[in-house]
């Protein structure tokens, strides 16, 4: 199985809501990533988990809270978001700490009203 | 600060021609460089990786070069097809733990 799945595909939420994005992989990859992508811009790194531990936080606001409950799952908990947080949120995985390619999921299109 | 620039305008070429995309970077020395393809509303898909000690890499109709002196990578698609239309992202990377993408080039291949 060489697939990274993300749920939901689309999410609309109000600024007071709490929601979560989910990412799942069964490739045995030990590095997992969250990216944010705005229209006509490249993906921007948010968080990196290595062996289920948070290794990089690119100064992301605390209204975004990542979680890696096990080696196959990555969550992004959302709370009190702003309209400017509307974007495509991408999950990616990579085999270990080496210079390998990343495998991306299809993304969750988030709209904050 | 680090900067990664790709052709800012969309690249329009005719089917069958060779498309050449440029990736220029400044203020760092990547150990390797990756190219990805992204279709609208989808996640990027890995295409090729080239290391700093490699000058050229090929895969089917794709060829990438990496010039560490010029701080530039060129990505070529030969015999281009309409199905090659997409946004292409380069990612020169100095550390194995993270990718930083260039601005991306939108390629449109017409009949």
Short mmCIF file of C-alpha atoms in Angstrom, two decimals:
data_model
loop_
_atom_site.label_atom_id
_atom_site.label_comp_id
_atom_site.label_asym_id
_atom_site.label_seq_id
_atom_site.Cartn_x
_atom_site.Cartn_y
_atom_site.Cartn_z
CA UNK A 1 0.00 0.00 0.00
CA UNK A 2 1.73 3.17 -1.24
CA UNK A 3 -1.08 5.55 -0.44
CA UNK A 4 -1.50 8.41 1.99
CA UNK A 5 -5.14 9.06 2.80
CA UNK A 6 -6.63 12.22 4.25
CA UNK A 7 -10.05 12.86 5.70
CA UNK A 8 -12.21 14.76 5.24
CA UNK A 9 -11.76 15.90 1.63
CA UNK A 10 -13.55 19.17 2.37
CA UNK A 11 -14.27 20.95 5.63
CA UNK A 12 -16.19 24.12 6.33
CA UNK A 13 -15.99 25.49 9.86
CA UNK A 14 -16.83 28.59 11.80
CA UNK A 15 -14.26 30.54 13.75
CA UNK A 16 -15.51 29.12 17.06
CA UNK A 17 -15.56 25.48 15.99
CA UNK A 18 -13.14 22.72 16.89
CA UNK A 19 -12.37 20.21 14.18
CA UNK A 20 -9.64 17.72 13.27
CA UNK A 21 -7.94 16.65 10.07
CA UNK A 22 -6.75 13.09 9.78
CA UNK A 23 -3.92 11.51 7.80
CA UNK A 24 -3.18 7.80 7.55
CA UNK A 25 -0.44 5.71 5.92
CA UNK A 26 0.53 2.05 5.98
CA UNK A 27 3.89 2.24 4.27
CA UNK A 28 5.85 2.04 7.51
CA UNK A 29 7.22 5.55 6.96
CA UNK A 30 8.50 7.13 10.16
CA UNK A 31 8.50 10.79 9.11
CA UNK A 32 5.16 12.57 8.69
CA UNK A 33 4.46 16.16 7.69
CA UNK A 34 1.72 18.76 7.61
CA UNK A 35 1.80 21.44 4.92
CA UNK A 36 -0.49 24.39 4.22
CA UNK A 37 -1.04 25.53 0.64
CA UNK A 38 -2.79 28.73 -0.41
CA UNK A 39 -4.02 29.25 -3.95
CA UNK A 40 -1.27 29.69 -6.56
CA UNK A 41 1.44 29.26 -3.90
CA UNK A 42 3.70 26.31 -3.11
CA UNK A 43 3.07 24.09 -0.07
CA UNK A 44 4.51 25.55 3.13
CA UNK A 45 5.77 23.28 5.87
CA UNK A 46 3.94 23.46 9.21
CA UNK A 47 5.04 20.47 11.30
CA UNK A 48 7.32 17.44 11.09
CA UNK A 49 7.00 14.28 13.15
CA UNK A 50 9.90 11.86 13.26
CA UNK A 51 9.32 8.47 14.89
CA UNK A 52 6.09 9.85 16.40
CA UNK A 53 7.81 12.80 18.05
CA UNK A 54 7.38 16.40 16.98
CA UNK A 55 10.72 17.46 15.53
CA UNK A 56 9.90 20.67 13.66
CA UNK A 57 7.27 23.36 14.28
CA UNK A 58 7.62 26.16 11.75
CA UNK A 59 6.32 28.80 14.18
CA UNK A 60 2.74 27.79 13.54
CA UNK A 61 0.04 29.54 15.63
CA UNK A 62 -1.23 27.52 18.57
CA UNK A 63 -4.71 27.33 17.08
CA UNK A 64 -3.18 24.48 15.04
CA UNK A 65 -2.28 21.50 17.21
CA UNK A 66 -0.67 18.41 15.69
CA UNK A 67 -0.80 14.94 17.14
CA UNK A 68 0.79 11.64 16.14
CA UNK A 69 -0.98 8.90 18.12
CA UNK A 70 0.90 6.07 16.38
CA UNK A 71 3.21 5.44 13.44
CA UNK A 72 0.32 5.24 10.96
CA UNK A 73 -1.75 8.24 11.99
CA UNK A 74 -1.27 11.98 12.02
CA UNK A 75 -3.91 14.44 13.18
CA UNK A 76 -4.18 18.20 12.98
CA UNK A 77 -6.53 19.68 15.56
CA UNK A 78 -8.06 23.02 14.67
CA UNK A 79 -9.53 25.53 17.09
CA UNK A 80 -10.56 29.18 16.79
CA UNK A 81 -9.31 29.49 13.24
CA UNK A 82 -9.40 32.66 11.19
CA UNK A 83 -10.72 33.09 7.62
CA UNK A 84 -7.12 33.51 6.42
CA UNK A 85 -6.46 29.92 7.54
CA UNK A 86 -8.62 28.72 4.66
CA UNK A 87 -6.32 26.62 2.45
CA UNK A 88 -5.49 23.13 1.23
CA UNK A 89 -3.89 21.14 4.05
CA UNK A 90 -1.56 18.42 2.85
CA UNK A 91 -0.12 15.48 4.73
CA UNK A 92 3.06 13.81 3.54
CA UNK A 93 5.21 10.90 4.65
CA UNK A 94 8.80 9.86 4.12
CA UNK A 95 10.83 6.75 4.81
CA UNK A 96 12.98 7.59 7.81
CA UNK A 97 15.51 10.39 8.07
CA UNK A 98 17.26 9.88 4.74
CA UNK A 99 17.14 11.98 1.59
CA UNK A 100 14.10 10.28 0.11
CA UNK A 101 11.06 11.54 -1.65
CA UNK A 102 7.91 12.51 0.18
CA UNK A 103 4.56 10.91 -0.53
CA UNK A 104 1.65 13.35 -0.36
CA UNK A 105 -1.98 12.76 0.39
CA UNK A 106 -4.75 14.38 -1.67
CA UNK A 107 -5.28 17.12 0.91
CA UNK A 108 -8.19 18.55 2.87
CA UNK A 109 -9.74 21.73 1.48
CA UNK A 110 -10.54 23.85 4.54
CA UNK A 111 -12.83 26.88 4.48
CA UNK A 112 -13.16 29.02 7.61
CA UNK A 113 -16.21 31.25 7.69
CA UNK B 1 17.50 34.46 3.57
CA UNK B 2 17.02 31.41 1.36
CA UNK B 3 15.22 32.03 -1.88
CA UNK B 4 14.00 29.54 -4.51
CA UNK B 5 12.70 30.93 -7.78
CA UNK B 6 11.12 29.22 -10.75
CA UNK B 7 9.79 30.64 -14.02
CA UNK B 8 7.21 33.07 -12.69
CA UNK B 9 5.08 33.05 -15.82
CA UNK B 10 3.20 30.04 -17.09
CA UNK B 11 5.03 28.11 -19.78
CA UNK B 12 3.00 27.34 -22.90
CA UNK B 13 4.42 24.89 -25.42
CA UNK B 14 3.20 22.85 -28.31
CA UNK B 15 2.73 19.09 -28.09
CA UNK B 16 5.85 17.19 -29.11
CA UNK B 17 8.26 19.98 -28.15
CA UNK B 18 10.66 19.93 -25.21
CA UNK B 19 9.65 21.90 -22.15
CA UNK B 20 12.47 23.36 -20.05
CA UNK B 21 11.74 24.59 -16.54
CA UNK B 22 14.23 26.52 -14.42
CA UNK B 23 14.85 26.47 -10.68
CA UNK B 24 17.28 29.01 -9.19
CA UNK B 25 18.21 29.19 -5.54
CA UNK B 26 20.25 31.60 -3.45
CA UNK B 27 21.84 31.79 -0.02
CA UNK B 28 22.27 28.09 0.65
CA UNK B 29 23.91 24.92 -0.61
CA UNK B 30 21.46 22.05 -0.98
CA UNK B 31 22.74 18.50 -0.75
CA UNK B 32 20.07 17.36 -3.18
CA UNK B 33 17.18 18.67 -5.21
CA UNK B 34 13.78 17.17 -5.93
CA UNK B 35 11.14 17.87 -8.56
CA UNK B 36 7.43 17.31 -8.01
CA UNK B 37 4.36 17.60 -10.19
CA UNK B 38 1.10 19.00 -8.82
CA UNK B 39 -2.31 18.91 -10.49
CA UNK B 40 -5.01 21.38 -9.36
CA UNK B 41 -6.52 20.47 -5.99
CA UNK B 42 -4.23 17.44 -5.52
CA UNK B 43 -1.08 16.73 -3.55
CA UNK B 44 2.35 16.96 -5.21
CA UNK B 45 3.74 13.79 -6.78
CA UNK B 46 7.46 13.05 -6.69
CA UNK B 47 9.22 12.88 -10.07
CA UNK B 48 13.01 12.94 -9.70
CA UNK B 49 15.75 13.46 -7.12
CA UNK B 50 19.29 14.55 -7.99
CA UNK B 51 22.20 14.79 -5.57
CA UNK B 52 24.82 17.55 -5.47
CA UNK B 53 27.52 15.25 -6.89
CA UNK B 54 25.33 14.28 -9.88
CA UNK B 55 25.21 16.47 -12.95
CA UNK B 56 22.25 14.87 -14.67
CA UNK B 57 19.46 12.38 -14.01
CA UNK B 58 16.99 10.85 -16.45
CA UNK B 59 13.72 8.99 -16.14
CA UNK B 60 11.79 8.14 -19.29
CA UNK B 61 10.98 11.52 -20.96
CA UNK B 62 12.25 13.51 -17.99
CA UNK B 63 15.74 14.90 -17.48
CA UNK B 64 17.04 17.06 -14.66
CA UNK B 65 20.39 18.81 -14.32
CA UNK B 66 21.93 20.29 -11.21
CA UNK B 67 24.62 22.97 -11.43
CA UNK B 68 25.85 23.83 -7.92
CA UNK B 69 28.12 26.57 -9.27
CA UNK B 70 25.28 28.39 -11.01
CA UNK B 71 22.89 27.39 -8.18
CA UNK B 72 20.44 26.20 -10.76
CA UNK B 73 18.50 23.12 -11.82
CA UNK B 74 16.89 22.60 -15.21
CA UNK B 75 14.00 20.20 -15.69
CA UNK B 76 13.27 18.97 -19.21
CA UNK B 77 10.26 17.11 -20.52
CA UNK B 78 10.86 15.79 -24.04
CA UNK B 79 8.09 14.97 -26.52
CA UNK B 80 5.64 16.81 -24.28
CA UNK B 81 1.99 15.78 -24.19
CA UNK B 82 -1.18 17.58 -23.05
CA UNK B 83 -1.20 15.18 -20.06
CA UNK B 84 2.05 16.81 -18.91
CA UNK B 85 0.13 20.03 -18.21
CA UNK B 86 0.49 20.72 -14.48
CA UNK B 87 2.44 22.82 -12.00
CA UNK B 88 6.00 21.69 -11.44
CA UNK B 89 7.72 22.38 -8.13
CA UNK B 90 11.41 22.18 -7.35
CA UNK B 91 12.71 21.64 -3.84
CA UNK B 92 16.46 22.17 -3.29
CA UNK B 93 17.10 20.79 0.17
CA UNK B 94 20.00 21.00 2.56
CA UNK B 95 18.60 18.79 5.27
CA UNK B 96 16.88 15.43 5.07
CA UNK B 97 14.18 16.49 7.52
CA UNK B 98 12.30 19.10 5.52
CA UNK B 99 11.40 20.28 2.03
CA UNK B 100 11.16 23.88 0.95
CA UNK B 101 9.44 24.32 -2.39
CA UNK B 102 10.10 26.84 -5.09
CA UNK B 103 7.39 29.12 -6.41
CA UNK B 104 6.33 26.57 -9.04
CA UNK B 105 5.92 26.78 -12.80
CA UNK B 106 2.61 26.10 -14.49
CA UNK B 107 3.14 24.19 -17.74
CA UNK B 108 0.45 24.13 -20.43
CA UNK B 109 0.96 21.78 -23.38
CA UNK B 110 -1.34 22.46 -26.31
CA UNK B 111 -2.18 20.37 -29.36
#
